[in-house]
Short mmCIF file of C-alpha atoms and ligand atoms in Angstrom, two decimals:
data_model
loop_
_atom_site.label_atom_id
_atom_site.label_comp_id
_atom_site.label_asym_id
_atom_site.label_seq_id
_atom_site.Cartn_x
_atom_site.Cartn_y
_atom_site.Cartn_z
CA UNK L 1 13.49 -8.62 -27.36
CA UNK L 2 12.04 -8.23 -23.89
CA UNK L 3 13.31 -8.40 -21.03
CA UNK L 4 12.13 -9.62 -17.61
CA UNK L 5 15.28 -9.04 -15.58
CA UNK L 6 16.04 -6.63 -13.03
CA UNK L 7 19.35 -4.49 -13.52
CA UNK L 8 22.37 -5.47 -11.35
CA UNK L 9 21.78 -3.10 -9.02
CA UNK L 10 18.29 -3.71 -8.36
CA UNK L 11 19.12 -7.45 -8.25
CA UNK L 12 21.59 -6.87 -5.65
CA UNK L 13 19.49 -4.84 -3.48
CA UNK L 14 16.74 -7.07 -3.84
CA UNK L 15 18.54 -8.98 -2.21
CA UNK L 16 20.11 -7.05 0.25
CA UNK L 17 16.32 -6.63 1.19
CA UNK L 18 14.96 -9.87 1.19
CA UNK L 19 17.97 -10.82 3.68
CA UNK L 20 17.05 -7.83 5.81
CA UNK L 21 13.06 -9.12 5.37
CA UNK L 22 14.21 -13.01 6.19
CA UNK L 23 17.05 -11.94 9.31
CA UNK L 24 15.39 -8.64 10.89
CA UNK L 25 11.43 -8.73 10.12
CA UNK L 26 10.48 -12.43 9.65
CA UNK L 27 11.51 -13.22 13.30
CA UNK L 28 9.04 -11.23 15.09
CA UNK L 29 6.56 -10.24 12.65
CA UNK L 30 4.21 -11.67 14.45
CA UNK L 31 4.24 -10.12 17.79
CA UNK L 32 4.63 -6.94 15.95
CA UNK L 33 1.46 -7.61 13.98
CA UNK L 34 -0.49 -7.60 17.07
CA UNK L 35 0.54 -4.49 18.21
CA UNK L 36 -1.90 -0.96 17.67
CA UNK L 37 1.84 0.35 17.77
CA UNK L 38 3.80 1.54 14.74
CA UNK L 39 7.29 0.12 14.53
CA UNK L 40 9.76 2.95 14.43
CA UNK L 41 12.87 0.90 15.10
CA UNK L 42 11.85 -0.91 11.71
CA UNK L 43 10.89 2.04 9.92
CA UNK L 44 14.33 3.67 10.33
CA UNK L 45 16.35 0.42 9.51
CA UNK L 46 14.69 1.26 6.22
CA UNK L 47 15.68 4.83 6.31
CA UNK L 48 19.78 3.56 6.66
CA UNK L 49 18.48 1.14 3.78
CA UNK L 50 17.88 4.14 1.51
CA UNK L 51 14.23 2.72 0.97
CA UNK L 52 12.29 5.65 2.24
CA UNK L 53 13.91 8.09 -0.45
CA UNK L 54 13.38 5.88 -3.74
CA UNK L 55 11.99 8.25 -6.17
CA UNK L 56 12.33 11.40 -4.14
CA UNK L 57 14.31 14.79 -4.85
CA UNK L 58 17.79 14.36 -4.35
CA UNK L 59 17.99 17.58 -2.02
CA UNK L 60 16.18 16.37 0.57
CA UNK L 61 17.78 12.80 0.89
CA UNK L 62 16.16 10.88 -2.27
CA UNK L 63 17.62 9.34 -5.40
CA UNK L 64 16.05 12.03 -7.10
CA UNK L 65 15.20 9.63 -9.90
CA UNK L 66 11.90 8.71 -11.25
CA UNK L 67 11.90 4.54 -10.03
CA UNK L 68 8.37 3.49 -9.23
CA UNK L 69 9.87 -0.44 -10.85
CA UNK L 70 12.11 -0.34 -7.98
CA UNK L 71 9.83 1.03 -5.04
CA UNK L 72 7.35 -2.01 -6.04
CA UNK L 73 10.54 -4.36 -5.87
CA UNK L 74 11.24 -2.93 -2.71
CA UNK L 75 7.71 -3.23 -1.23
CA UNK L 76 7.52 -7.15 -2.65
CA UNK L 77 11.36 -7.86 -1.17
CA UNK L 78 10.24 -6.43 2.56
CA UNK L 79 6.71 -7.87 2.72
CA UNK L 80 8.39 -11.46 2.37
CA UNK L 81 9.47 -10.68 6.04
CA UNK L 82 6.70 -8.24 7.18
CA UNK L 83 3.86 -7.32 5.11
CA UNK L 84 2.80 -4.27 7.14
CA UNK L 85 6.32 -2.74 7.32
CA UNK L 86 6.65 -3.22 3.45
CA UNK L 87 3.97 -0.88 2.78
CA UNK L 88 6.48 1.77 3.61
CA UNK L 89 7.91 2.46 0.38
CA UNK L 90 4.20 1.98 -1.00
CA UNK L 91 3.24 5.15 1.37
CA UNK L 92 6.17 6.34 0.14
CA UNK L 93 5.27 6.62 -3.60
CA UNK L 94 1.74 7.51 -2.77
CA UNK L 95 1.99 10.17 -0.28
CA UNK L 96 5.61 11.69 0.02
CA UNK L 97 5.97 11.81 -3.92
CA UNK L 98 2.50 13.68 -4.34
CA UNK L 99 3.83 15.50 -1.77
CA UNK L 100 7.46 16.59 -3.34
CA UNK L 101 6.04 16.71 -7.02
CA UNK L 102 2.87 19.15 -5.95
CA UNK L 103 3.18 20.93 -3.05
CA UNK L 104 4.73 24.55 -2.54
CA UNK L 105 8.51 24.93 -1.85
CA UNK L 106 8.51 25.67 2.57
CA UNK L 107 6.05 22.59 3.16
CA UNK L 108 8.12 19.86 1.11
CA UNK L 109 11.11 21.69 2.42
CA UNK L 110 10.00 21.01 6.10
CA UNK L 111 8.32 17.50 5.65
CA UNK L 112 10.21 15.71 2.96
CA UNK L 113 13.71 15.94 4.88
CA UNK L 114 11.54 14.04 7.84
CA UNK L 115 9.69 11.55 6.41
CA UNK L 116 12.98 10.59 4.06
CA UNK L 117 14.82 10.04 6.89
CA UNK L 118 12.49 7.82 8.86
CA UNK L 119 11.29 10.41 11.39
CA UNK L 120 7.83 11.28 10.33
CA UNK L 121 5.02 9.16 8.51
CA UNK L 122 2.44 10.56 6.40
CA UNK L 123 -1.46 9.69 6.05
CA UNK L 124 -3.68 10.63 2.77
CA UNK L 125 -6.93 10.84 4.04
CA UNK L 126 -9.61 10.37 0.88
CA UNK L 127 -12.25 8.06 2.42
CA UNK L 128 -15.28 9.39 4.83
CA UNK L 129 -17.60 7.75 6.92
CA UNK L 130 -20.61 8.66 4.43
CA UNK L 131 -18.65 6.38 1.32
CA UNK L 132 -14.72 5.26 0.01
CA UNK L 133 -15.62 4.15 -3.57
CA UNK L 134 -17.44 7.23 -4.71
CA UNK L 135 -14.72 9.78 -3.88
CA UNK L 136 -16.65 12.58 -5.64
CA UNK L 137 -18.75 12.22 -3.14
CA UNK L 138 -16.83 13.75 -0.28
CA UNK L 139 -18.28 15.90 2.33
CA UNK L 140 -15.30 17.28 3.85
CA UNK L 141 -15.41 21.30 3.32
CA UNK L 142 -12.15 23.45 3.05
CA UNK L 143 -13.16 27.04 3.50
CA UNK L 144 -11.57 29.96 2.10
CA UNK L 145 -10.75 32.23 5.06
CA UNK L 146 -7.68 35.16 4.96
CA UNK L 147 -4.37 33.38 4.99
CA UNK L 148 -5.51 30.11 4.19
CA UNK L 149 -7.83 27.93 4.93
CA UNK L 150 -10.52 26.71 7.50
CA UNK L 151 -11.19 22.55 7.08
CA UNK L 152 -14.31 20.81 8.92
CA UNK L 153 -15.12 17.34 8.35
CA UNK L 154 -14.38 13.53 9.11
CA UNK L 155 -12.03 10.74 7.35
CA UNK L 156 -12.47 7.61 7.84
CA UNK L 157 -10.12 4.38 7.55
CA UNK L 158 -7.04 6.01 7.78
CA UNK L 159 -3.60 4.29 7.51
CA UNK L 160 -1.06 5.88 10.17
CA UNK L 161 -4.27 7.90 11.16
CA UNK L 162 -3.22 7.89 14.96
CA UNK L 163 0.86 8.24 14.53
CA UNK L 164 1.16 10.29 11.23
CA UNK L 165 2.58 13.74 11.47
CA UNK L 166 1.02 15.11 8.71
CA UNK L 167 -1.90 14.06 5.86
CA UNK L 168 -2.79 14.76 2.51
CA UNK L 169 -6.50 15.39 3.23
CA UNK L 170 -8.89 16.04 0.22
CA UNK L 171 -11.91 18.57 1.14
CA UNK L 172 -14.37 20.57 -0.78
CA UNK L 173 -14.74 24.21 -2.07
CA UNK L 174 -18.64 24.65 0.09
CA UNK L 175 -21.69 24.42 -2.66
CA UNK L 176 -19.26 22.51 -5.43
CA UNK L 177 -20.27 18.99 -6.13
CA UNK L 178 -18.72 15.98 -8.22
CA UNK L 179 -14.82 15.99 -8.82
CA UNK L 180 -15.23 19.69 -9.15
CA UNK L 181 -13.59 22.06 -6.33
CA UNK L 182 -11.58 19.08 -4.51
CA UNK L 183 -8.20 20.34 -3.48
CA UNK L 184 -5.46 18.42 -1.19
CA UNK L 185 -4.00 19.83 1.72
CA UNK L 186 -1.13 18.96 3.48
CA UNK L 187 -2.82 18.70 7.02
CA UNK L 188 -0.45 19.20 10.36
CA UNK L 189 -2.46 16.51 12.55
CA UNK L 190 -1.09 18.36 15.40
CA UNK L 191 -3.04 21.53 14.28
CA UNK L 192 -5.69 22.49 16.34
CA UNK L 193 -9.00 21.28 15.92
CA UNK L 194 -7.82 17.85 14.59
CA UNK L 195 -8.73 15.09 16.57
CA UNK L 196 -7.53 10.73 15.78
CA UNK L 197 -9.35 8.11 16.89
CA UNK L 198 -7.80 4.44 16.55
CA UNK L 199 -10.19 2.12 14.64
CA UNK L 200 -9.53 -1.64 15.83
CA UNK L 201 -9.28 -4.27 12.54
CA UNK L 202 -8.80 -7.82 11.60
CA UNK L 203 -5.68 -6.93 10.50
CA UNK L 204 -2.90 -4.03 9.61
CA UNK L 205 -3.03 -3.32 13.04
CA UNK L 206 0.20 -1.94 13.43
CA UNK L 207 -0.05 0.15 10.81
CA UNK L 208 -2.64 2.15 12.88
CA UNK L 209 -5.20 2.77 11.46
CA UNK L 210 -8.57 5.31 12.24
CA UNK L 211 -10.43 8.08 12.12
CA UNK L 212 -9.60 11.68 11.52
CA UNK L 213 -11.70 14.36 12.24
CA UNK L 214 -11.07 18.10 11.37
CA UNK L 215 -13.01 20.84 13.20
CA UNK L 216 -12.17 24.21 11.50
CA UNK L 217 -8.48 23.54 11.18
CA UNK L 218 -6.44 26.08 10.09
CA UNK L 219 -4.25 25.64 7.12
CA UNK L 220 -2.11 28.47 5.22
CA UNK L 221 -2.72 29.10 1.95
CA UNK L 222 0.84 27.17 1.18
CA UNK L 223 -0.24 24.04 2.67
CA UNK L 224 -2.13 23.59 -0.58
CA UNK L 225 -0.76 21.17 -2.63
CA UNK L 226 -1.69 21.13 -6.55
CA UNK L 227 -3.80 23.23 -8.12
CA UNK L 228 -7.00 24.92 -6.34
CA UNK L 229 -10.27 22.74 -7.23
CA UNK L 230 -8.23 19.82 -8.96
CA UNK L 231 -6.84 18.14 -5.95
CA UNK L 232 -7.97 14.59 -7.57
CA UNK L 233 -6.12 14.47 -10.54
CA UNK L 234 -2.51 14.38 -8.11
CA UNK L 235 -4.10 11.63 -5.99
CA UNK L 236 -5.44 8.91 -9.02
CA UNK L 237 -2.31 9.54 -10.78
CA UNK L 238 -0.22 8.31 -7.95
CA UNK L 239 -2.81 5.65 -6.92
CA UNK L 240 -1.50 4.22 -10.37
CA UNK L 241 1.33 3.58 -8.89
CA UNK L 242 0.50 2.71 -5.14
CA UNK L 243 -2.12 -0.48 -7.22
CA UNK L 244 0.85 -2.32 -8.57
CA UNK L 245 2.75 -1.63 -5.71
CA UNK L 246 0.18 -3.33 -3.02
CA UNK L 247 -0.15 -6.01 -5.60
CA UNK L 248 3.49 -6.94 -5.20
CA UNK L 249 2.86 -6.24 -1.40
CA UNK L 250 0.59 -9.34 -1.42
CA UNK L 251 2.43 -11.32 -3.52
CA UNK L 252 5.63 -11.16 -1.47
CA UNK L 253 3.61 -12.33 1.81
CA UNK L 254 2.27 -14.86 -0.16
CA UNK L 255 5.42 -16.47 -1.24
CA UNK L 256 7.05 -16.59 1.73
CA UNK L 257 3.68 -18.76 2.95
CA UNK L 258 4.13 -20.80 -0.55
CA UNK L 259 8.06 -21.20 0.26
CA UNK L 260 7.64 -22.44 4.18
CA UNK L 261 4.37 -24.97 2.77
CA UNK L 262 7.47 -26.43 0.12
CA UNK L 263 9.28 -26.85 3.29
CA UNK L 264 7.00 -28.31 5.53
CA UNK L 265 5.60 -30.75 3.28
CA UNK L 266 9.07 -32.29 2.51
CA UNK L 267 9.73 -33.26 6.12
CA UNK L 268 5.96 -33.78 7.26
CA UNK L 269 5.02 -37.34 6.85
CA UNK L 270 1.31 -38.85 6.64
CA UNK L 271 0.59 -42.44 5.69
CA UNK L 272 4.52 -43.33 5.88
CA UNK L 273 5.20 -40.94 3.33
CA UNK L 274 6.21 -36.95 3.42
CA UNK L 275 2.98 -34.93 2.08
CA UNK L 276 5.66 -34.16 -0.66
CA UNK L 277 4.57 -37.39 -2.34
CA UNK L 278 1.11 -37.03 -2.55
CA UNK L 279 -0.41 -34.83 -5.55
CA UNK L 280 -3.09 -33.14 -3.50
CA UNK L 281 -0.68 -31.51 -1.82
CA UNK L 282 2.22 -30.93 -4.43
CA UNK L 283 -0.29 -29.80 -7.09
CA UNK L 284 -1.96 -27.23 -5.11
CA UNK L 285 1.29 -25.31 -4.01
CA UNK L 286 2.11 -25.80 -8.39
CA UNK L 287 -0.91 -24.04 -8.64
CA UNK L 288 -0.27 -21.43 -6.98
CA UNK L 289 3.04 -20.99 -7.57
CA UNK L 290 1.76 -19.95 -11.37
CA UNK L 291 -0.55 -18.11 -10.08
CA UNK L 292 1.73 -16.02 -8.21
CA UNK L 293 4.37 -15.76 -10.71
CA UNK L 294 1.69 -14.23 -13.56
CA UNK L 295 0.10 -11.67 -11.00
CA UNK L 296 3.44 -10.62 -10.51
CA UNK L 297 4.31 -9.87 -14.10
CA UNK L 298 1.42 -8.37 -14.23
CA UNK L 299 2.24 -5.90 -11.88
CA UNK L 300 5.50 -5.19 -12.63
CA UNK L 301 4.40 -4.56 -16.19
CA UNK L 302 2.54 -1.96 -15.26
CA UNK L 303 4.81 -0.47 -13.08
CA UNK L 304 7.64 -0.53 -16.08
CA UNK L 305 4.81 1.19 -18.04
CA UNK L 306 4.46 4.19 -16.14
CA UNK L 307 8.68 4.34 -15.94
CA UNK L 308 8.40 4.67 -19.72
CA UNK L 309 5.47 6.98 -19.43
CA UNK L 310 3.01 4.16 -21.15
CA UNK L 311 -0.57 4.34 -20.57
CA UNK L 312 -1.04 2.62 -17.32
CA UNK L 313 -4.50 3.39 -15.32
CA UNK L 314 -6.12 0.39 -16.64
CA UNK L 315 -3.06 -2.04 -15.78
CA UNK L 316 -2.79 -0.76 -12.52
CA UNK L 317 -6.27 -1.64 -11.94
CA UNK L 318 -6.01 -5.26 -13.01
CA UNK L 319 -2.74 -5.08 -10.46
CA UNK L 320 -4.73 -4.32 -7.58
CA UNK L 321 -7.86 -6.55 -7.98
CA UNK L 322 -6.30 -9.92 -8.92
CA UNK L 323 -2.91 -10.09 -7.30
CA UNK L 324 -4.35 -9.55 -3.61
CA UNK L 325 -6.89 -11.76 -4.05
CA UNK L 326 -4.37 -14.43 -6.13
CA UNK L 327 -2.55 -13.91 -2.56
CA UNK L 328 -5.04 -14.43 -0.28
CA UNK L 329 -6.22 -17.61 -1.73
CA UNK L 330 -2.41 -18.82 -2.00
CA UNK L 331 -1.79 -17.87 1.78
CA UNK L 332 -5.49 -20.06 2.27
CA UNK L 333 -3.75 -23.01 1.08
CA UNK L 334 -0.85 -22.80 2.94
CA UNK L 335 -2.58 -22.30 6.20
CA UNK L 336 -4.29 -25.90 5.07
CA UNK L 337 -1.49 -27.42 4.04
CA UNK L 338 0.29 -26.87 7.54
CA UNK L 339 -3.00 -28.49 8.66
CA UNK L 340 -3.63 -27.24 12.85
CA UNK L 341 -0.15 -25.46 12.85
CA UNK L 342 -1.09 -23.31 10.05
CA UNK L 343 -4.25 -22.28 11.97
CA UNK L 344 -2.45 -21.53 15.40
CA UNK L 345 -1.50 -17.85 16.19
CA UNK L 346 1.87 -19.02 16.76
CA UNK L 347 2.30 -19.07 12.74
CA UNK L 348 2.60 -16.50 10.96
CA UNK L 349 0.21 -17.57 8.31
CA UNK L 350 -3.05 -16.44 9.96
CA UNK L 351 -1.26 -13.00 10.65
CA UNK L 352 -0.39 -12.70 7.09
CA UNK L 353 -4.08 -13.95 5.41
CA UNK L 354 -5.66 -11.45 7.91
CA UNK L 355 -2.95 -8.35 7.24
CA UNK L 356 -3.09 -9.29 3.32
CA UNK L 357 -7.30 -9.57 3.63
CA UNK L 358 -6.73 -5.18 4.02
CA UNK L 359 -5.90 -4.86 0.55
CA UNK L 360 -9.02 -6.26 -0.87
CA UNK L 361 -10.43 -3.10 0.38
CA UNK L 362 -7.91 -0.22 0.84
CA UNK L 363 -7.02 1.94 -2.32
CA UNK L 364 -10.21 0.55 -3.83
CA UNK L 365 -11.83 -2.48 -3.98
CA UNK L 366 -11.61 -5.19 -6.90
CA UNK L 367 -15.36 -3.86 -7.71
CA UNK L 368 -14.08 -0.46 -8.30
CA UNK L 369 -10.56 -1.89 -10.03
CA UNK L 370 -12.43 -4.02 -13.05
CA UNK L 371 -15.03 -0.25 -12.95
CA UNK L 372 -11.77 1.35 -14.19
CA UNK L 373 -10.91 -1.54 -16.72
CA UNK L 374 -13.98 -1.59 -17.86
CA UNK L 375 -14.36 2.11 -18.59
CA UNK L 376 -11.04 2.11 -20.36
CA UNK L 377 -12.37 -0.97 -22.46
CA UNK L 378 -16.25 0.14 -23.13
CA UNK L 379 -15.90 4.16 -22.32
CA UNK L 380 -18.37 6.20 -19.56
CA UNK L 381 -20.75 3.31 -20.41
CA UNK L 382 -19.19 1.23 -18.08
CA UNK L 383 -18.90 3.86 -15.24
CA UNK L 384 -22.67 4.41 -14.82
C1 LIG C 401 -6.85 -1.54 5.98
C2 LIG C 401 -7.40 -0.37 5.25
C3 LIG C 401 -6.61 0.75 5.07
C4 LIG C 401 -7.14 1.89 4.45
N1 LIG C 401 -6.35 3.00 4.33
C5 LIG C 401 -6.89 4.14 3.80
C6 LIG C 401 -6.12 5.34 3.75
O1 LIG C 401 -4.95 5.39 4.17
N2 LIG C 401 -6.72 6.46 3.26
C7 LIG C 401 -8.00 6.46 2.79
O2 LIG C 401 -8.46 7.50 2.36
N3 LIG C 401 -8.75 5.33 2.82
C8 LIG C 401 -8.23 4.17 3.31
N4 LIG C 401 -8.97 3.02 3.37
C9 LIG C 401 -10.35 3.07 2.94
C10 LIG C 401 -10.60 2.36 1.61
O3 LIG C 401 -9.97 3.04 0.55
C11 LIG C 401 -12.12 2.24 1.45
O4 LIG C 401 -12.59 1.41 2.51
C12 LIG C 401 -12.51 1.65 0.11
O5 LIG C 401 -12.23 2.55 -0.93
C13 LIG C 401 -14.00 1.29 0.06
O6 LIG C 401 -14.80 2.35 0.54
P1 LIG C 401 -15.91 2.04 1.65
O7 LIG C 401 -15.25 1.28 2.73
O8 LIG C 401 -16.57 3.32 2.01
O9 LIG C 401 -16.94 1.07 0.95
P2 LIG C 401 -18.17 1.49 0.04
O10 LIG C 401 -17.76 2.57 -0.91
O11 LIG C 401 -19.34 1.74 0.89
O12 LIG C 401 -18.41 0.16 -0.79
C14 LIG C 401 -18.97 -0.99 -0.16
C15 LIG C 401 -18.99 -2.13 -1.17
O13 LIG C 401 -19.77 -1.76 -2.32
C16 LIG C 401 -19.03 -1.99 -3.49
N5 LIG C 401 -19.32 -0.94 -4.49
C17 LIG C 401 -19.40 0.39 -4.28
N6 LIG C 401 -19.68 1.02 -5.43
C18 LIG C 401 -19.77 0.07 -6.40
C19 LIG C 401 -20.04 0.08 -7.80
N7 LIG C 401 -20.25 1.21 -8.48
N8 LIG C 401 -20.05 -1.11 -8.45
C20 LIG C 401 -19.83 -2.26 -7.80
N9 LIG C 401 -19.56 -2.34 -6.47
C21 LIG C 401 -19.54 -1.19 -5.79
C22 LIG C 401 -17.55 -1.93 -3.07
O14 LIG C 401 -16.77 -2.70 -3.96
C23 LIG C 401 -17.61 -2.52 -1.67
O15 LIG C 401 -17.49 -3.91 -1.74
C24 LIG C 401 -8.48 1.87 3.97
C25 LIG C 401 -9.26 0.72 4.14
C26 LIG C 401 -8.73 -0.38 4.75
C27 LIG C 401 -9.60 -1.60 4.93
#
């Protein structure tokens, strides 16, 4: 028999979190939102939380066990109260864990500690102003030089670009072409030669986002991380968890805008009744309400497949094309439903549509999602 419950102690602090989300990030979410500024006050409440070392060896601070279920629960708990903050334990997943599981012993043993413990944040840096969908078409260059390693080119679209500490940046053996001679470095973005550029957006503006550019930076040979040449197969193994996880992301933001429309509606009156009454209202939020419960399944299945060590690229995929955009559309209707309040700035619904709107774009787009599906359904084929 199946089961579609979480254990007791994720149930408990899944709700431990969603109080936290509802008391300590709901209330000013919004004037946080508008903010180029990354919330470190926030960021550390998660650190006491023990969010920021899900999954993470136990010697530098983790729980040192292998939880990517959990770290989605986490993200979809947190983004009922603040969808940017919640992508914390996404980052978390994405970047730290590549970090701890590939990189050489004094680099995780100087960052991990850090970024555990809520001090430090850290970038991956994968897109470039020349193209994001075709990453075997990057440009960057990471010359061999004695010591290390000399890195010259230009990211693009950066999360934490301008208040990271350190990025996993993906560069080029010069003259090698396709997926062939891409390694990962962990990048000091206080090294010389790097210079951040805050890019302004529509939304996920305090997750500061931008430009990095790399002029002959200097990284020692140990600052690789994974094997020389094959720095993409560590980053699209972890983007199959970081899909599912931005998938629940969305979802959370979008049920808190579902659960404050159920509200509204019951004390809003038109035409001497409370919208409650009237079907084109009720059946909408119904709608929606299915909608969100199925993309959520969805992603959690795929999450609970990679615990078990199922195949999972191709449900990770569906998890990041259809839930943000099952989201989106649900947040849509909630903005209507509050009719002018829902449009005002003073609501957080706007805030949320517009934050949410990143994620039909970052860490691929749905185009590039249902490219993955399909090539796991009709073979290279699909991926011409
Ligand atoms: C808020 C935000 C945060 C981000 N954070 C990061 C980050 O931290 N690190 C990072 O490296 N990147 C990040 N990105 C970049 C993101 O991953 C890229 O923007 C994305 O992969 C798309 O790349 P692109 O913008 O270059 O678009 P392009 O690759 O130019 O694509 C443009 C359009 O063409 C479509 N398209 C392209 N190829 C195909 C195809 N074969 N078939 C069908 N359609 C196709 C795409 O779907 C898209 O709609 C972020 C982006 C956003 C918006």
């Amino acid at each position: 028999m199946v089961s579609f419950a979480f254990s007791p102690e994720q149930e408990d602090y899944r709700v431990q979190l969603r109080k936290f989300a509802a008391a300590e990030l709901s209330p000013h979410y919004n004037e946080r939102a508008a903010r180029a500024e990354f919330c470190w006050e926030a960021h550390r409440q998660l650190a006491d939380l023990g969010v920021l070392g899900i999954g993470l060896p136990e010697q530098y601070g983790g729980t040192g066990e292998h939880d990517p279920v959990t770290l989605g629960m986490v993200a979809e708990a947190l983004a009922y109260g603040d969808v940017n903050i919640a992508s914390a334990p996404v980052l978390s997943g994405l970047v730290a864990s590549q970090l701890a599981e590939s990189g050489q012993d004094a680099v995780v043993g100087h960052w991990l500690p850090q970024l555990i413990a809520g001090d430090a944040v850290a970038a991956i840096a994968v897109t470039e102003p020349s193209g994001g969908s075709d990453v075997s078409g990057l440009r960057a260059e990471a010359r061999r030089v004695e010591g290390g390693f000399r890195i010259s080119g230009e990211k693009i679209a950066i999360t934490l670009a301008t208040v990271a500490s350190v990025a996993l940046v993906y560069a080029r053996e010069p003259g090698s072409q396709g997926y062939q001679g891409v390694s990962c470095f962990a990048v000091p973005l206080d090294a010389p030669g790097v210079t951040r550029t805050h890019t302004p957006g529509m939304g996920a503006v305090s997750l500061c986002w931008g430009q990095l550019a790399f002029e002959d930076v200097f990284v020692p040979e140990d600052h690789l991380v994974g094997d020389y040449g094959r720095g993409f197969a560590g980053a699209m193994e972890h983007f199959d968890f970081s899909r599912p996880a931005l998938g629940l992301l969305c979802l959370g933001a979008a049920q808190a805008s579902i659960d404050e429309a159920c509200e509204w509606v019951k004390q809003r009156e038109a035409f001497d009744r409370p919208l409650a009454a009237f079907q084109g209202v009720s059946f909408p939020l119904a709608e929606h309400a299915t909608y969100l419960e199925a993309a959520r399944w969805l992603c959690y299945r795929s999450l609970w497949a990679r615990e078990v060590g199922e195949k999972h690229t191709h449900l990770a995929a569906m998890s990041k094309w259809w839930p943000p955009v099952v989201a989106k559309d649900a947040i849509e209707t909630a903005i209507v439903t509050f009719g002018n309040l829902g449009y005002s700035t003073e609501m957080p619904l706007q805030q949320r549509y517009r934050d949410v709107a990143s994620y039909l774009i970052a860490d691929g787009t749905a185009n590039i999602q249902k490219r993955i599906i399909a090539t796991t359904m009709l073979g290279k084929l699909a991926a011409q």
